[in-house]
XYZ file of C-alpha atoms in Angstrom:
329
model
C 40.408 200.696 -71.146
C 38.651 199.962 -74.446
C 36.659 203.186 -74.059
C 39.869 205.176 -73.518
C 41.470 203.633 -76.581
C 38.378 204.371 -78.628
C 38.352 208.029 -77.546
C 42.053 208.329 -78.335
C 41.494 206.858 -81.777
C 38.654 209.288 -82.468
C 40.831 212.191 -81.327
C 43.667 211.089 -83.613
C 41.244 210.820 -86.521
C 39.985 214.349 -85.826
C 43.531 215.680 -85.694
C 44.390 213.888 -88.898
C 41.290 215.196 -90.619
C 41.915 218.810 -89.565
C 44.334 219.891 -92.302
C 42.250 218.198 -94.988
C 39.171 220.115 -93.878
C 40.919 223.489 -93.617
C 40.051 225.868 -96.420
C 42.398 228.091 -98.346
C 42.007 231.651 -97.125
C 41.124 234.558 -99.419
C 41.977 237.341 -96.988
C 40.430 240.809 -97.028
C 42.242 243.322 -94.789
C 40.378 246.594 -94.232
C 41.390 249.859 -92.561
C 39.315 249.246 -89.428
C 36.491 247.175 -87.989
C 34.837 250.228 -86.418
C 33.587 251.627 -89.721
C 30.155 250.607 -91.111
C 31.495 251.028 -94.642
C 33.882 248.141 -94.066
C 31.182 246.114 -92.339
C 29.315 246.250 -95.661
C 32.419 244.755 -97.308
C 32.344 242.078 -94.597
C 28.730 241.249 -95.404
C 29.614 240.863 -99.082
C 32.440 238.513 -98.125
C 30.062 236.445 -95.987
C 27.497 236.240 -98.780
C 30.188 234.805 -101.037
C 30.990 232.211 -98.383
C 27.352 231.167 -98.086
C 26.956 230.841 -101.831
C 30.216 228.885 -102.144
C 30.029 226.655 -99.081
C 31.503 223.690 -100.955
C 34.465 225.665 -102.334
C 38.024 224.843 -101.320
C 38.362 228.581 -100.637
C 36.991 230.763 -97.849
C 36.711 234.543 -97.687
C 38.331 235.741 -94.450
C 37.707 239.334 -93.334
C 39.961 241.125 -90.851
C 41.477 244.471 -89.891
C 42.494 246.528 -86.859
C 39.865 247.511 -84.318
C 40.224 251.203 -85.179
C 40.363 252.814 -88.606
C 43.030 255.186 -87.299
C 45.406 252.302 -86.447
C 47.632 252.415 -89.524
C 50.425 250.419 -87.902
C 47.899 247.823 -86.755
C 46.684 247.281 -90.299
C 50.246 246.895 -91.559
C 50.966 244.342 -88.813
C 47.865 242.332 -89.744
C 48.930 242.316 -93.398
C 52.346 241.054 -92.350
C 50.904 238.412 -90.030
C 48.379 237.102 -92.556
C 51.019 236.908 -95.294
C 53.079 234.639 -93.033
C 50.273 232.077 -92.718
C 50.476 229.022 -94.951
C 46.732 228.939 -95.617
C 46.636 232.533 -96.952
C 46.541 232.054 -100.724
C 45.563 235.572 -101.840
C 44.974 238.944 -100.200
C 42.887 242.035 -100.891
C 43.959 245.112 -98.916
C 42.285 248.484 -98.309
C 45.350 250.579 -97.415
C 44.830 253.239 -94.777
C 48.384 254.490 -95.240
C 49.317 253.576 -98.804
C 53.120 254.063 -98.475
C 53.227 252.038 -95.239
C 51.281 249.142 -96.757
C 53.477 249.264 -99.857
C 56.581 248.972 -97.684
C 54.987 246.097 -95.752
C 54.363 244.232 -99.001
C 57.909 244.893 -100.206
C 59.339 243.572 -96.934
C 57.158 240.450 -96.944
C 57.867 239.821 -100.653
C 54.847 237.514 -100.993
C 54.513 234.885 -103.704
C 50.705 234.915 -103.532
C 48.535 237.360 -105.502
C 47.962 240.725 -103.830
C 45.191 243.096 -104.869
C 43.716 246.243 -103.392
C 40.067 246.868 -102.590
C 38.295 250.177 -101.814
C 41.581 252.107 -101.645
C 44.608 251.674 -103.868
C 48.351 252.015 -103.523
C 49.964 255.111 -105.004
C 50.818 255.020 -108.705
C 54.515 254.449 -108.041
C 53.699 251.334 -105.980
C 50.910 249.955 -108.193
C 53.130 247.147 -109.501
C 53.043 245.549 -106.036
C 49.423 244.486 -106.590
C 47.707 242.688 -109.452
C 44.586 244.847 -109.634
C 42.398 247.329 -107.800
C 38.742 246.527 -107.112
C 36.496 249.343 -106.018
C 35.331 252.846 -106.719
C 36.686 255.113 -109.409
C 37.646 257.603 -106.728
C 38.596 260.404 -109.088
C 35.208 260.122 -110.797
C 33.481 260.038 -107.417
C 35.154 263.262 -106.350
C 34.467 264.822 -109.738
C 30.763 264.084 -109.362
C 30.733 265.614 -105.876
C 32.325 268.694 -107.410
C 29.727 268.764 -110.183
C 26.894 268.826 -107.640
C 28.572 271.629 -105.694
C 29.167 273.605 -108.890
C 25.578 273.061 -110.029
C 24.343 274.429 -106.710
C 26.593 277.503 -106.855
C 27.620 278.033 -110.501
C 29.333 281.330 -109.729
C 31.633 279.736 -107.175
C 32.409 280.786 -103.632
C 34.438 279.662 -100.646
C 34.777 275.999 -99.780
C 36.385 273.684 -97.257
C 37.301 270.098 -98.036
C 36.943 267.461 -95.313
C 39.297 264.540 -95.876
C 40.293 261.447 -93.917
C 43.820 260.115 -93.714
C 46.388 262.339 -95.458
C 48.106 259.220 -96.854
C 44.928 257.489 -98.113
C 45.216 257.388 -101.903
C 41.470 256.999 -102.506
C 40.618 260.152 -100.546
C 43.337 262.183 -102.251
C 42.001 261.128 -105.659
C 38.483 262.181 -104.701
C 39.673 265.575 -103.545
C 41.543 266.047 -106.797
C 38.478 265.091 -108.804
C 36.381 267.630 -106.897
C 38.925 270.412 -107.422
C 39.153 269.624 -111.124
C 35.360 269.728 -111.497
C 35.069 273.046 -109.656
C 37.986 274.780 -111.362
C 37.737 273.390 -114.874
C 41.462 272.705 -114.628
C 43.433 269.580 -113.776
C 45.908 268.884 -111.018
C 45.536 271.950 -108.806
C 46.698 271.235 -105.253
C 44.394 273.950 -103.877
C 41.779 276.345 -105.222
C 42.628 280.028 -105.125
C 39.934 281.601 -107.292
C 40.012 279.154 -110.201
C 36.490 278.660 -111.525
C 35.369 281.160 -108.911
C 36.264 278.822 -106.018
C 38.614 279.452 -103.121
C 39.558 277.045 -100.344
C 39.555 278.838 -96.994
C 42.472 278.872 -94.565
C 42.853 275.731 -92.512
C 41.457 273.507 -95.251
C 41.572 270.751 -96.223
C 40.938 269.242 -92.796
C 42.152 265.690 -92.196
C 40.030 263.810 -89.653
C 41.478 260.260 -89.850
C 38.042 258.903 -90.757
C 36.613 259.988 -87.401
C 33.011 261.170 -87.654
C 32.938 263.240 -84.477
C 36.241 264.883 -85.419
C 34.755 265.724 -88.805
C 31.723 267.446 -87.300
C 33.932 269.344 -84.866
C 36.197 270.456 -87.701
C 33.227 271.758 -89.681
C 31.924 273.526 -86.579
C 35.275 275.270 -86.188
C 35.518 276.170 -89.873
C 32.011 277.666 -89.871
C 32.823 279.695 -86.767
C 35.937 281.069 -88.434
C 34.221 281.552 -91.803
C 30.548 282.466 -91.236
C 30.148 283.305 -94.938
C 31.463 279.934 -96.128
C 29.587 278.718 -99.223
C 30.270 274.989 -99.344
C 31.728 271.833 -97.852
C 33.136 268.996 -99.928
C 33.207 265.904 -97.698
C 35.386 263.197 -99.238
C 34.112 260.395 -96.976
C 30.801 259.984 -95.202
C 32.361 259.772 -91.718
C 30.663 262.870 -90.223
C 27.263 261.756 -91.523
C 27.306 258.039 -90.705
C 29.804 258.252 -87.839
C 28.213 261.126 -85.932
C 24.732 261.568 -87.415
C 23.145 263.437 -84.509
C 25.964 265.983 -84.083
C 25.860 266.452 -87.860
C 22.102 267.098 -87.723
C 22.576 269.497 -84.821
C 25.181 271.454 -86.777
C 23.370 271.723 -90.085
C 19.745 271.741 -88.946
C 19.825 275.556 -88.565
C 21.190 275.786 -92.148
C 18.429 273.676 -93.692
C 16.796 276.584 -95.515
C 20.146 277.752 -96.875
C 20.883 274.232 -98.096
C 17.433 274.002 -99.731
C 18.020 277.238 -101.649
C 21.619 276.340 -102.600
C 22.843 279.345 -100.665
C 24.949 276.775 -98.832
C 26.003 273.564 -100.569
C 27.281 270.286 -99.143
C 28.517 267.489 -101.384
C 29.475 264.297 -99.548
C 30.712 260.803 -100.258
C 28.941 257.532 -99.447
C 25.332 256.455 -98.928
C 25.538 254.251 -95.840
C 24.166 254.348 -92.312
C 22.079 257.471 -91.697
C 23.351 259.282 -94.767
C 20.347 258.720 -97.030
C 17.970 259.729 -94.218
C 20.027 262.895 -93.752
C 19.679 263.608 -97.467
C 15.942 263.023 -97.244
C 15.803 265.601 -94.453
C 17.529 268.123 -96.707
C 20.721 268.425 -94.658
C 23.077 267.603 -97.514
C 22.866 268.729 -101.133
C 24.025 265.481 -102.721
C 25.593 262.148 -101.848
C 27.775 260.165 -104.224
C 27.854 256.654 -102.845
C 30.102 253.663 -103.300
C 29.080 250.011 -103.312
C 31.086 248.364 -100.529
C 28.912 245.248 -100.359
C 29.659 244.614 -104.022
C 33.382 245.038 -103.322
C 33.311 242.394 -100.588
C 31.216 240.054 -102.695
C 33.380 240.308 -105.809
C 36.799 240.269 -104.132
C 36.960 236.473 -103.510
C 36.150 235.663 -107.142
C 38.771 238.119 -108.381
C 41.343 236.591 -106.022
C 40.556 233.099 -107.318
C 40.978 234.289 -110.903
C 44.376 235.713 -109.943
C 45.383 232.450 -108.261
C 44.389 230.513 -111.376
C 46.335 232.845 -113.627
C 43.310 234.181 -115.459
C 43.341 237.592 -117.065
C 41.926 240.224 -114.690
C 41.307 243.823 -115.685
C 43.099 246.570 -113.775
C 41.223 248.381 -112.377
C 37.898 246.631 -111.747
C 35.474 249.432 -110.953
C 32.273 249.072 -108.983
C 29.574 251.647 -109.648
C 28.313 254.773 -107.923
C 24.937 255.755 -106.494
C 23.925 259.417 -106.592
C 21.359 260.671 -104.103
C 19.652 264.003 -103.570
C 16.621 264.903 -101.465
C 14.414 264.287 -104.502
C 15.836 260.861 -105.403
C 16.469 259.165 -102.044
C 13.746 256.554 -102.562
C 15.238 255.235 -105.799
C 18.926 256.211 -105.810
C 20.498 253.115 -104.226
C 21.303 250.119 -106.400
C 19.304 247.109 -105.231
């Protein structure tokens, strides 16, 4: 009997201690858990947790299983905003208008920020700041590499991800502006010597295999194509062997700049692919840094401190000749 009472008392103490031990959640919601780019954000989040083990706050990383599950991401945002221990949120919107509507419907009182991908300009007031890549600059740099390789222009196809992803659209615009020397063109039709071929841009919903298949189809339809501008690294890090199989036969053309490929990101197999000469240049983001910095930015927002908008993380630029030194350590 005494033993039973003692166990009951211990259980009650544990229950009573639970809420006091629970940490306030700094939630990061990404587009999908199946993407190694977002896993790098996760690792940054976990590093922050390890370095701040005694903090009253905890970085909590989540997202839908698949990057293509836009509705799933919106549902997770809604669910996490309804939890009492969620005290701030950083979101990487897959579908920017859908996430904006989700935020409007939830009408949260906690600070909301975006990370990696932003809301559209008309919805920017729904979040306090954006932390991540200067996506326009990233795309512009990709365009600069393509233009350097073929200064007289040519035909090009742009590979994009989700048609409603603001970050990808900004990159594509930056690339077009760099190639054309003009601003705001929705498509290239000879400006700066560059023309986008029929059927492009191709939207692949961040699927690597779909990206490689799309490029295979575009090359078959346009055997004299001069360049690809790949706005996310999905075909390279998501389907590295099919990518190698497709562009291996074009290695000499890539080496001579007869065929040019500018691509985003420097994760997974991408740098090795650059070292093998199967891409002209990579312009990489710093997702680990995004995940590591996001909790501190959220805490500053909670405490009412001044936070810049946007907060840009840097870029890494890699070519075959610089792959050993191009990544920030």
